[in-house]
């Protein structure tokens, strides 16, 4: 596929109250294909007034009977329609994702072909959760009837990162709608187009009432306007820990409920009894898939000293064989990073690794044979100490920092010596050792002899600075409900007014 076969530039608008509309401001954001820098779309840079309009539309939709009176089973029907719409347009949406962020088309096709399952899953389980639970309260000789109602918050403000745009949206939109909320979404400025096309498709092909799902593309200040908005009832954020802290601060100011999916510096730990070829594969999955741009990247590779040399040699050989190229080609294994600023960030971290004394085993530079300015070679550092910057900060690029250890205790100490706690993995045949690792490691997800697996029904989220709350699974739905406890008096007597019964 040539680099010049993207034809023309498509201009998108905001999507508010069931239709595209122009922004109050005139600024626009250019969207380019990171493979070669071709600009292929523009979107408005939504202003505070645009955010006000979107929140007002979502509020009005939340209060209209058309949505408010829906039962979980009605919403299940709509969520299934959304899933069917995704299935029918998976290839188109996958291509848009690749054109925005340069991720492999074959990964995005796989992601899009399974994306509908998130909507089907939440449509299904919302019916079970909302059935209400009766509490056997020990009051008034059993004459009090107490039960739980789960109610939506109202307007959800969602802000997402650029690395898996529609997947990260699904983790919020599916449970939010299942629970009966309405939604205002600010996608990343790097990847706004798939969100706009997605919402357009939803309103073309499903019965979702106008105003329930709105999309306001824009830069950081658009996100800041949404997080500070006093008519947003719940915030859901995916992004860096630094911006997550700002979102949490704004949420704290308004006492808005908030869930945060943030960064990681996840340990991928290899013991000497592991199947080394599988473990090398798992490390490749952890750090070179998606050009290292995944929150769950296994960026700290802890290797037992007995197999360190052999493992590093295998990993370096595999890293050197990675086929870089156009992410639209089905045999490409690693594409570019998503935009030039990210390339500079990754390169800066490579420099810091060198300055602080790590040994560069392979990579670290822009390959000479690729177009554009966003390719970086698969990179492996060895002789890394856990206090070096490359072991402490999230790089969000294809940079593995290999650290040697000699015992399980030492591996656990290093694994937990981090601000983050998103994910971790262990490679071993010894299940007692694996179990001790699982119990002791501070991470929201742990894989044993695997890496980078997720599912709609398995909760995902961070310990420590990697986040607040959970997405996916039943826990992910609970983030979008508030609980009401209802008391009915069947006893007839109200009792002593001066005593808390
Ligand atoms: P950022 O934190 O830079 O941005 C995330 C989103 O927040 C973007 O839409 C961004 O807009 C917006 N934003 C920027 N400033 C503000 C602000 N002041 N107030 C509100 N919103 C704002 O993250 P990236 O987009 O660079 O994504 C990479 C990060 O996301 C990594 O740290 C990664 O680990 C994390 N991530 C976490 C996941 C998880 O599930 N835990 C999953 C995927 C990624 P704009 O794009 O215009 O700057």
Coordinates of C-alpha atoms and ligand atoms in Angstrom, one line a residue:
X1 CA 0.0 0.0 0.0
X2 CA 1.5 3.4 -1.0
X3 CA 1.8 6.3 1.4
X4 CA -0.1 8.6 -0.8
X5 CA -3.4 6.8 -1.2
X6 CA -5.3 8.8 1.4
X7 CA -7.5 11.0 -0.7
X8 CA -8.6 14.4 0.5
X9 CA -9.4 15.8 3.9
X10 CA -12.8 15.2 5.6
X11 CA -14.1 17.9 7.9
X12 CA -16.1 16.7 10.9
X13 CA -18.3 18.7 13.3
X14 CA -19.4 18.3 16.9
X15 CA -22.1 15.7 17.6
X16 CA -24.7 17.1 20.0
X17 CA -28.4 16.2 20.6
X18 CA -28.5 13.6 17.8
X19 CA -26.9 15.6 15.0
X20 CA -23.7 17.2 13.8
X21 CA -23.4 20.9 14.5
X22 CA -20.8 23.6 14.1
X23 CA -18.7 24.8 17.0
X24 CA -19.1 28.2 18.6
X25 CA -15.4 28.7 18.0
X26 CA -13.5 28.6 14.8
X27 CA -10.4 26.6 15.8
X28 CA -9.9 23.3 14.2
X29 CA -7.6 20.3 14.9
X30 CA -5.9 18.4 12.1
X31 CA -5.8 14.6 12.2
X32 CA -2.9 13.0 10.5
X33 CA -1.8 9.4 9.7
X34 CA 1.4 9.0 11.8
X35 CA 2.9 6.6 9.3
X36 CA 3.7 9.4 6.9
X37 CA 2.2 12.5 8.4
X38 CA -0.6 12.9 5.8
X39 CA -3.4 15.1 7.1
X40 CA -6.8 13.4 6.3
X41 CA -9.4 15.0 8.6
X42 CA -10.1 18.0 10.7
X43 CA -12.4 18.4 13.7
X44 CA -13.5 21.4 15.7
X45 CA -11.6 22.3 18.9
X46 CA -14.7 22.5 21.1
X47 CA -15.0 25.5 23.3
X48 CA -16.5 25.8 26.8
X49 CA -19.8 26.9 25.2
X50 CA -19.8 23.8 23.1
X51 CA -19.3 21.7 26.2
X52 CA -22.2 23.6 27.9
X53 CA -24.4 22.7 24.9
X54 CA -23.5 19.1 25.0
X55 CA -24.0 18.8 28.8
X56 CA -27.4 20.6 28.4
X57 CA -28.4 18.2 25.7
X58 CA -27.4 15.2 27.9
X59 CA -29.2 16.7 30.9
X60 CA -32.4 17.2 28.8
X61 CA -32.2 13.7 27.4
X62 CA -31.7 12.3 30.9
X63 CA -34.9 14.0 32.1
X64 CA -37.0 13.2 29.1
X65 CA -39.4 10.2 29.6
X66 CA -38.1 8.6 26.3
X67 CA -34.9 7.7 28.1
X68 CA -35.8 8.1 31.8
X69 CA -38.6 5.5 31.5
X70 CA -36.6 2.9 29.8
X71 CA -36.3 -0.4 31.6
X72 CA -33.1 -2.3 31.7
X73 CA -34.6 -4.7 29.1
X74 CA -35.3 -1.7 26.8
X75 CA -31.7 -0.5 27.1
X76 CA -30.5 -4.0 26.5
X77 CA -32.2 -3.9 23.1
X78 CA -30.5 -0.6 22.3
X79 CA -27.1 -1.9 23.5
X80 CA -27.5 -5.0 21.2
X81 CA -28.3 -2.6 18.3
X82 CA -25.1 -0.8 19.0
X83 CA -23.2 -4.1 19.1
X84 CA -24.8 -5.1 15.7
X85 CA -23.9 -1.7 14.3
X86 CA -20.2 -2.2 15.3
X87 CA -20.2 -5.7 13.8
X88 CA -21.6 -4.3 10.5
X89 CA -19.0 -1.5 10.4
X90 CA -16.1 -3.1 12.1
X91 CA -13.7 -2.8 9.1
X92 CA -14.5 0.8 8.5
X93 CA -14.0 1.8 12.2
X94 CA -10.8 -0.3 12.4
X95 CA -9.4 1.6 9.4
X96 CA -10.3 5.0 11.0
X97 CA -8.5 3.9 14.2
X98 CA -5.4 2.9 12.3
X99 CA -5.4 6.2 10.3
X100 CA -5.6 8.2 13.5
X101 CA -3.0 6.5 15.8
X102 CA -1.0 4.2 13.5
X103 CA -1.8 1.0 15.4
X104 CA -1.7 -2.2 13.3
X105 CA -4.8 -2.6 11.2
X106 CA -4.8 -6.3 12.1
X107 CA -4.9 -5.5 15.8
X108 CA -7.7 -2.9 15.3
X109 CA -9.7 -5.3 13.2
X110 CA -9.5 -7.9 15.9
X111 CA -10.4 -5.3 18.5
X112 CA -13.4 -4.0 16.5
X113 CA -14.6 -7.5 15.8
X114 CA -14.9 -8.2 19.5
X115 CA -16.0 -4.7 20.6
X116 CA -19.7 -5.4 20.3
X117 CA -19.4 -7.9 23.1
X118 CA -18.9 -5.1 25.7
X119 CA -22.3 -3.7 24.7
X120 CA -24.0 -7.1 24.7
X121 CA -22.4 -8.0 28.1
X122 CA -23.6 -4.8 29.8
X123 CA -27.0 -5.0 28.2
X124 CA -27.3 -8.5 29.7
X125 CA -26.0 -7.9 33.2
X126 CA -27.8 -4.6 33.8
X127 CA -31.1 -6.6 33.9
X128 CA -29.8 -8.8 36.7
X129 CA -28.3 -6.1 38.8
X130 CA -31.4 -3.8 38.8
X131 CA -33.7 -6.5 40.0
X132 CA -33.1 -5.0 43.5
X133 CA -32.1 -6.8 46.7
X134 CA -34.3 -7.1 49.8
X135 CA -32.4 -6.6 53.1
X136 CA -33.7 -8.5 56.1
X137 CA -33.5 -5.6 58.5
X138 CA -34.0 -6.5 62.2
X139 CA -36.4 -3.7 63.1
X140 CA -39.9 -3.5 64.4
X141 CA -40.3 -7.3 64.7
X142 CA -39.6 -7.8 61.1
X143 CA -42.3 -5.3 60.1
X144 CA -40.0 -3.0 58.1
X145 CA -39.5 -3.8 54.4
X146 CA -36.1 -2.6 53.2
X147 CA -34.8 -2.9 49.6
X148 CA -32.1 -1.4 47.4
X149 CA -32.7 0.5 44.2
X150 CA -29.8 1.2 41.8
X151 CA -30.3 4.5 40.0
X152 CA -28.2 6.2 37.3
X153 CA -26.2 9.3 38.2
X154 CA -27.4 11.4 35.3
X155 CA -24.9 13.0 33.0
X156 CA -21.6 11.2 32.6
X157 CA -18.6 13.2 31.3
X158 CA -16.1 10.8 29.7
X159 CA -12.5 11.6 28.6
X160 CA -10.4 9.1 26.7
X161 CA -6.8 8.5 25.6
X162 CA -5.6 7.9 22.0
X163 CA -4.2 4.4 22.2
X164 CA -7.4 2.3 21.8
X165 CA -10.1 5.0 21.3
X166 CA -13.2 3.0 20.7
X167 CA -12.3 0.2 23.2
X168 CA -11.7 2.8 26.0
X169 CA -15.0 4.4 25.0
X170 CA -16.9 1.1 25.2
X171 CA -15.6 0.5 28.8
X172 CA -17.5 3.7 29.8
X173 CA -20.3 4.1 27.4
X174 CA -21.7 0.5 27.6
X175 CA -22.1 0.4 31.4
X176 CA -23.1 4.1 31.5
X177 CA -26.0 3.5 29.1
X178 CA -26.9 0.1 30.6
X179 CA -27.4 1.9 33.9
X180 CA -29.5 4.6 32.3
X181 CA -27.1 7.6 32.3
X182 CA -26.6 10.0 29.4
X183 CA -23.1 10.7 28.1
X184 CA -20.8 13.5 26.9
X185 CA -17.5 12.2 25.4
X186 CA -14.3 14.1 24.8
X187 CA -12.0 11.9 22.8
X188 CA -8.3 12.6 22.5
X189 CA -7.3 15.4 20.1
X190 CA -5.1 12.8 18.4
X191 CA -8.0 10.3 17.7
X192 CA -11.4 12.1 17.5
X193 CA -12.6 10.8 14.1
X194 CA -13.5 7.3 15.1
X195 CA -15.7 8.6 18.0
X196 CA -17.5 11.0 15.6
X197 CA -18.1 8.3 13.0
X198 CA -19.2 5.9 15.7
X199 CA -21.8 8.2 17.2
X200 CA -23.0 9.0 13.7
X201 CA -23.5 5.3 13.0
X202 CA -25.3 4.8 16.3
X203 CA -27.8 7.5 15.5
X204 CA -28.3 6.1 12.0
X205 CA -28.8 2.5 13.0
X206 CA -30.2 2.3 16.6
X207 CA -33.1 3.6 18.7
X208 CA -30.9 5.6 21.1
X209 CA -32.8 8.8 21.8
X210 CA -31.2 12.1 20.8
X211 CA -28.9 13.7 23.4
X212 CA -28.1 10.5 25.2
X213 CA -24.6 10.2 23.5
X214 CA -22.8 13.4 22.5
X215 CA -19.2 13.9 21.3
X216 CA -17.2 17.1 21.7
X217 CA -13.7 16.7 20.2
X218 CA -11.1 19.1 21.4
X219 CA -7.8 19.6 23.2
X220 CA -7.0 19.5 26.9
X221 CA -9.0 22.6 27.7
X222 CA -12.2 20.9 26.3
X223 CA -11.6 18.1 28.8
X224 CA -10.9 20.6 31.6
X225 CA -14.3 22.3 30.8
X226 CA -16.1 19.0 31.0
X227 CA -14.4 18.0 34.3
X228 CA -15.1 21.3 35.9
X229 CA -18.8 21.4 34.7
X230 CA -21.2 21.6 37.6
X231 CA -24.0 19.8 35.8
X232 CA -21.9 16.6 35.2
X233 CA -22.8 14.0 37.8
X234 CA -20.1 11.4 37.1
X235 CA -16.7 11.6 35.4
X236 CA -14.9 8.7 33.8
X237 CA -11.3 9.3 32.6
X238 CA -8.7 7.3 30.9
X239 CA -5.3 8.9 30.5
X240 CA -2.0 9.7 32.2
X241 CA -1.6 9.8 35.9
X242 CA -0.6 13.5 35.7
X243 CA -3.8 14.6 34.0
X244 CA -5.8 12.1 36.1
X245 CA -4.7 14.0 39.2
X246 CA -6.1 17.2 37.6
X247 CA -9.4 15.5 36.8
X248 CA -9.6 14.2 40.4
X249 CA -8.9 17.7 41.7
X250 CA -11.7 19.2 39.6
X251 CA -14.0 16.3 40.6
X252 CA -13.1 16.9 44.2
X253 CA -14.0 20.6 43.9
X254 CA -17.6 19.8 42.7
X255 CA -17.8 16.5 44.6
X256 CA -18.5 14.8 41.3
X257 CA -18.1 11.0 41.4
X258 CA -15.1 9.9 39.4
X259 CA -13.4 6.9 38.1
X260 CA -9.8 7.0 36.7
X261 CA -7.9 4.5 34.5
X262 CA -4.3 5.8 34.5
X263 CA -0.8 4.8 33.6
X264 CA 1.4 1.9 34.6
X265 CA 4.9 0.6 34.9
X266 CA 4.1 -3.0 35.0
X267 CA 6.5 -5.8 36.0
X268 CA 6.8 -8.8 33.8
X269 CA 8.7 -11.3 35.9
X270 CA 10.6 -14.3 34.4
X271 CA 11.9 -17.2 36.6
X272 CA 14.5 -19.7 35.6
X273 CA 12.0 -22.6 35.4
X274 CA 9.8 -20.7 32.9
X275 CA 9.4 -21.9 29.3
X276 CA 11.8 -19.2 28.0
X277 CA 10.4 -19.1 24.5
X278 CA 6.9 -18.5 25.9
X279 CA 8.2 -15.9 28.3
X280 CA 10.0 -14.1 25.5
X281 CA 6.8 -14.1 23.5
X282 CA 5.0 -12.7 26.6
X283 CA 7.5 -9.9 27.0
X284 CA 7.2 -9.1 23.2
X285 CA 3.4 -9.0 23.7
X286 CA 3.9 -6.8 26.8
X287 CA 6.2 -4.1 25.4
X288 CA 6.3 -4.2 21.6
X289 CA 2.6 -4.8 20.7
X290 CA 0.9 -1.5 19.9
X291 CA 4.4 0.0 19.7
X292 CA 4.5 -0.1 23.5
X293 CA 1.5 2.3 23.7
X294 CA -0.6 0.4 26.1
X295 CA -1.4 1.3 29.7
X296 CA -0.7 -2.3 30.7
X297 CA 2.7 -2.4 28.9
X298 CA 5.1 -4.8 30.7
X299 CA 7.8 -2.2 30.6
X300 CA 9.9 -3.5 33.5
X301 CA 11.2 -6.9 32.6
X302 CA 12.5 -8.7 35.7
X303 CA 14.6 -11.7 34.8
X304 CA 16.2 -14.2 37.2
X305 CA 19.9 -14.0 37.2
X306 CA 20.3 -17.7 36.2
X307 CA 18.6 -17.2 32.8
X308 CA 19.4 -13.5 32.3
X309 CA 22.0 -13.9 29.6
X310 CA 20.0 -16.5 27.6
X311 CA 16.8 -14.6 28.0
X312 CA 18.3 -11.2 26.9
X313 CA 19.9 -12.8 23.9
X314 CA 16.6 -14.4 22.8
X315 CA 14.6 -11.1 23.4
X316 CA 17.2 -9.0 21.6
X317 CA 17.1 -11.4 18.6
X318 CA 13.3 -11.3 18.4
X319 CA 13.2 -7.5 18.9
X320 CA 15.7 -7.1 16.0
X321 CA 13.5 -9.3 13.7
X322 CA 10.4 -7.2 14.2
X323 CA 9.0 -6.0 10.9
X324 CA 8.2 -2.3 11.0
X325 CA 6.2 -0.7 8.3
X326 CA 2.8 0.6 7.2
X327 CA 0.3 -0.4 9.9
X328 CA -2.3 -1.0 7.2
X329 CA -0.2 -4.0 5.9
X330 CA -1.3 -7.3 7.4
X331 CA 2.3 -8.5 7.8
X332 CA 3.6 -5.4 9.7
X333 CA 4.4 -6.2 13.3
X334 CA 5.2 -2.7 14.6
X335 CA 4.0 0.7 13.3
X336 CA 4.9 4.2 14.3
X337 CA 4.0 5.8 17.6
X338 CA 0.9 7.9 17.4
X339 CA 2.3 11.4 16.9
X340 CA 5.6 13.3 16.8
X341 CA 5.3 14.6 20.4
X342 CA 5.1 11.0 21.6
X343 CA 8.2 10.1 19.5
X344 CA 10.0 12.9 21.3
X345 CA 8.9 11.7 24.7
X346 CA 10.1 8.1 24.0
X347 CA 13.4 9.3 22.6
X348 CA 13.9 11.6 25.6
X349 CA 13.5 8.5 27.9
X350 CA 16.0 6.5 25.7
X351 CA 18.5 9.3 26.3
X352 CA 17.8 9.3 30.0
X353 CA 18.5 5.6 30.1
X354 CA 21.9 6.1 28.5
X355 CA 22.7 9.0 30.7
X356 CA 21.8 7.1 33.9
X357 CA 24.0 4.1 33.1
X358 CA 21.7 1.5 31.5
X359 CA 23.1 -0.5 28.6
X360 CA 21.3 -0.2 25.3
X361 CA 21.1 -3.7 24.0
X362 CA 19.2 -2.8 20.8
X363 CA 17.2 0.0 19.2
X364 CA 16.6 3.5 20.5
X365 CA 16.7 5.3 17.3
X366 CA 14.5 6.3 14.3
X367 CA 14.9 3.6 11.6
X368 CA 16.3 5.0 8.4
X369 CA 14.0 3.0 6.1
X370 CA 10.6 4.2 7.3
X371 CA 8.7 7.4 6.2
X372 CA 7.4 10.1 8.5
X373 CA 8.9 11.1 11.8
X374 CA 7.1 8.8 14.2
X375 CA 9.0 5.4 13.9
X376 CA 11.2 4.3 16.7
X377 CA 13.1 1.0 16.8
X378 CA 12.1 -1.7 19.4
X379 CA 14.4 -0.9 22.3
X380 CA 15.9 -3.1 25.0
X381 CA 17.9 -1.7 28.0
X382 CA 19.8 -4.1 30.3
X383 CA 21.7 -3.3 33.5
X384 CA 18.7 -1.3 34.6
X385 CA 18.3 -0.4 38.3
X386 CA 14.8 0.1 39.6
X387 CA 15.6 3.7 40.6
X388 CA 16.5 4.8 37.1
X389 CA 14.0 7.0 35.2
X390 CA 13.4 4.3 32.6
X391 CA 12.2 2.0 35.4
X392 CA 10.2 4.5 37.3
X393 CA 8.3 6.6 34.7
X394 CA 5.8 5.4 32.1
X395 CA 7.4 5.8 28.7
X396 CA 4.4 4.6 26.5
X397 CA 6.7 3.4 23.8
X398 CA 8.5 0.2 22.7
X399 CA 11.2 0.4 25.4
X400 CA 11.9 -2.7 27.7
X401 CA 13.9 -2.1 30.8
X402 CA 15.5 -5.4 31.9
X403 CA 16.3 -5.7 35.6
X404 CA 18.0 -8.8 37.1
X405 CA 16.9 -10.5 40.4
X406 CA 18.0 -13.5 42.4
X407 CA 14.9 -14.6 44.5
X408 CA 11.1 -14.3 44.7
X409 CA 11.4 -11.9 47.6
X410 CA 13.7 -9.6 45.6
X411 CA 11.5 -9.8 42.6
X412 CA 8.4 -8.9 44.6
X413 CA 10.3 -6.0 46.3
X414 CA 11.3 -4.6 42.9
X415 CA 7.8 -5.3 41.4
X416 CA 6.1 -3.4 44.2
X417 CA 8.7 -0.6 44.3
X418 CA 6.7 1.7 42.0
X419 CA 4.1 4.4 42.2
X420 CA 1.9 2.4 39.8
X421 CA -0.1 -0.7 40.1
X422 CA -2.0 -1.5 36.9
X423 CA -0.8 -5.0 35.9
X424 CA 1.9 -7.6 36.5
X425 CA 2.8 -11.0 35.2
X426 CA 4.9 -14.0 36.3
X427 CA 6.4 -16.8 34.2
X428 CA 7.1 -19.9 36.1
X429 CA 6.2 -23.6 36.3
X430 CA 6.0 -23.5 40.1
X431 CA 2.4 -22.8 41.1
X432 CA 3.3 -22.1 44.8
X433 CA 5.6 -19.4 43.7
X434 CA 3.0 -18.1 41.3
X435 CA 0.5 -18.0 44.0
X436 CA 2.7 -16.1 46.4
X437 CA 3.4 -13.6 43.6
X438 CA -0.4 -13.2 42.9
X439 CA -1.1 -12.6 46.6
X440 CA 1.7 -10.1 47.2
X441 CA 2.0 -8.1 44.0
X442 CA 0.3 -4.7 44.1
X443 CA -1.5 -4.6 40.8
X444 CA -5.1 -4.6 39.6
X445 CA -4.5 -7.4 37.0
X446 CA -2.1 -10.3 37.3
X447 CA -1.3 -12.8 34.6
X448 CA 0.4 -16.2 35.2
X449 CA 2.3 -17.4 32.1
X450 CA 0.5 -14.9 29.9
X451 CA 0.3 -11.2 29.2
X452 CA -2.1 -8.6 27.8
X453 CA -5.5 -10.4 28.0
X454 CA -8.7 -8.6 28.8
X455 CA -12.4 -9.5 28.6
X456 CA -15.7 -7.6 29.0
X457 CA -16.6 -9.6 32.2
X458 CA -13.2 -9.3 33.9
X459 CA -12.6 -6.2 36.1
X460 CA -9.7 -4.0 35.0
X461 CA -8.2 -1.1 36.9
X462 CA -5.3 0.1 39.0
X463 CA -3.9 -0.1 42.5
X464 CA -2.0 2.9 43.8
X465 CA -1.4 5.7 41.2
X466 CA -2.8 3.6 38.4
X467 CA -6.4 4.6 39.1
X468 CA -9.6 4.8 41.0
X469 CA -12.4 2.3 40.5
X470 CA -12.7 -0.4 38.0
X471 CA -13.9 -0.8 34.4
X472 CA -15.3 -4.0 32.9
X473 CA -17.1 -6.8 34.8
X474 CA -19.8 -6.2 37.4
X475 CA -17.5 -3.8 39.2
X476 CA -17.5 -1.7 36.0
X477 CA -21.3 -1.4 36.0
X478 CA -21.4 -0.4 39.7
X479 CA -19.4 2.7 38.8
X480 CA -22.4 4.0 37.0
X481 CA -25.1 3.5 39.6
X482 CA -25.9 5.1 42.9
X483 CA -27.6 3.1 45.5
X484 CA -30.9 4.1 47.2
X485 CA -32.0 2.3 50.3
X486 CA -35.8 2.2 50.6
X487 CA -37.7 1.6 53.9
X488 CA -41.4 0.7 54.1
X489 CA -43.1 0.6 57.5
X490 CA -45.7 -2.2 57.8
X491 CA -45.7 -2.1 61.6
X492 CA -47.9 1.0 61.9
X493 CA -46.0 2.4 64.9
X494 CA -43.5 5.1 64.3
X495 CA -41.8 4.9 67.7
X496 CA -39.8 7.2 70.0
X497 CA -39.0 10.4 68.1
X498 CA -35.9 11.1 70.2
X499 CA -34.1 7.8 69.7
X500 CA -32.3 6.5 66.6
X501 CA -33.8 3.1 66.1
Ligands
LIG1 P1 -3.4 12.3 28.6 O1 -3.6 12.2 30.1 O2 -2.5 13.2 28.1 O3 -4.8 12.6 27.9 C1 -6.0 11.9 28.2 C2 -7.2 12.7 27.8 O4 -7.3 13.8 28.7 C3 -7.2 13.3 26.4 O5 -8.4 13.3 25.9 C4 -6.7 14.7 26.7 O6 -7.0 15.6 25.7 C5 -7.4 15.0 28.0 N1 -6.9 16.1 28.8 C6 -5.7 16.7 28.7 N2 -5.6 17.7 29.6 C7 -6.8 17.7 30.3 C8 -7.2 18.4 31.4 N3 -6.5 19.3 32.0 N4 -8.5 18.1 31.9 C9 -9.2 17.1 31.4 N5 -8.8 16.4 30.3 C10 -7.6 16.6 29.8 O7 -3.2 10.8 28.2 P2 -2.9 10.3 26.7 O8 -4.0 10.6 25.8 O9 -1.5 10.7 26.3 O10 -2.9 8.7 26.9 C11 -1.9 8.0 27.4 C12 -2.1 7.7 28.8 O11 -3.3 7.0 29.0 C13 -1.0 6.7 29.4 O12 -0.6 7.2 30.6 C14 -1.7 5.4 29.5 O13 -1.2 4.6 30.5 C15 -3.1 5.9 29.9 N6 -4.1 4.8 29.6 C16 -4.7 4.1 30.6 C17 -5.5 3.0 30.4 C18 -6.1 2.3 31.5 O14 -7.1 1.6 31.3 N7 -5.6 2.4 32.8 C19 -5.8 2.6 29.0 C20 -5.2 3.4 28.0 C21 -4.3 4.5 28.3 P3 -5.9 15.8 24.6 O15 -5.7 14.5 23.9 O16 -6.5 16.8 23.7 O17 -4.6 16.3 25.3

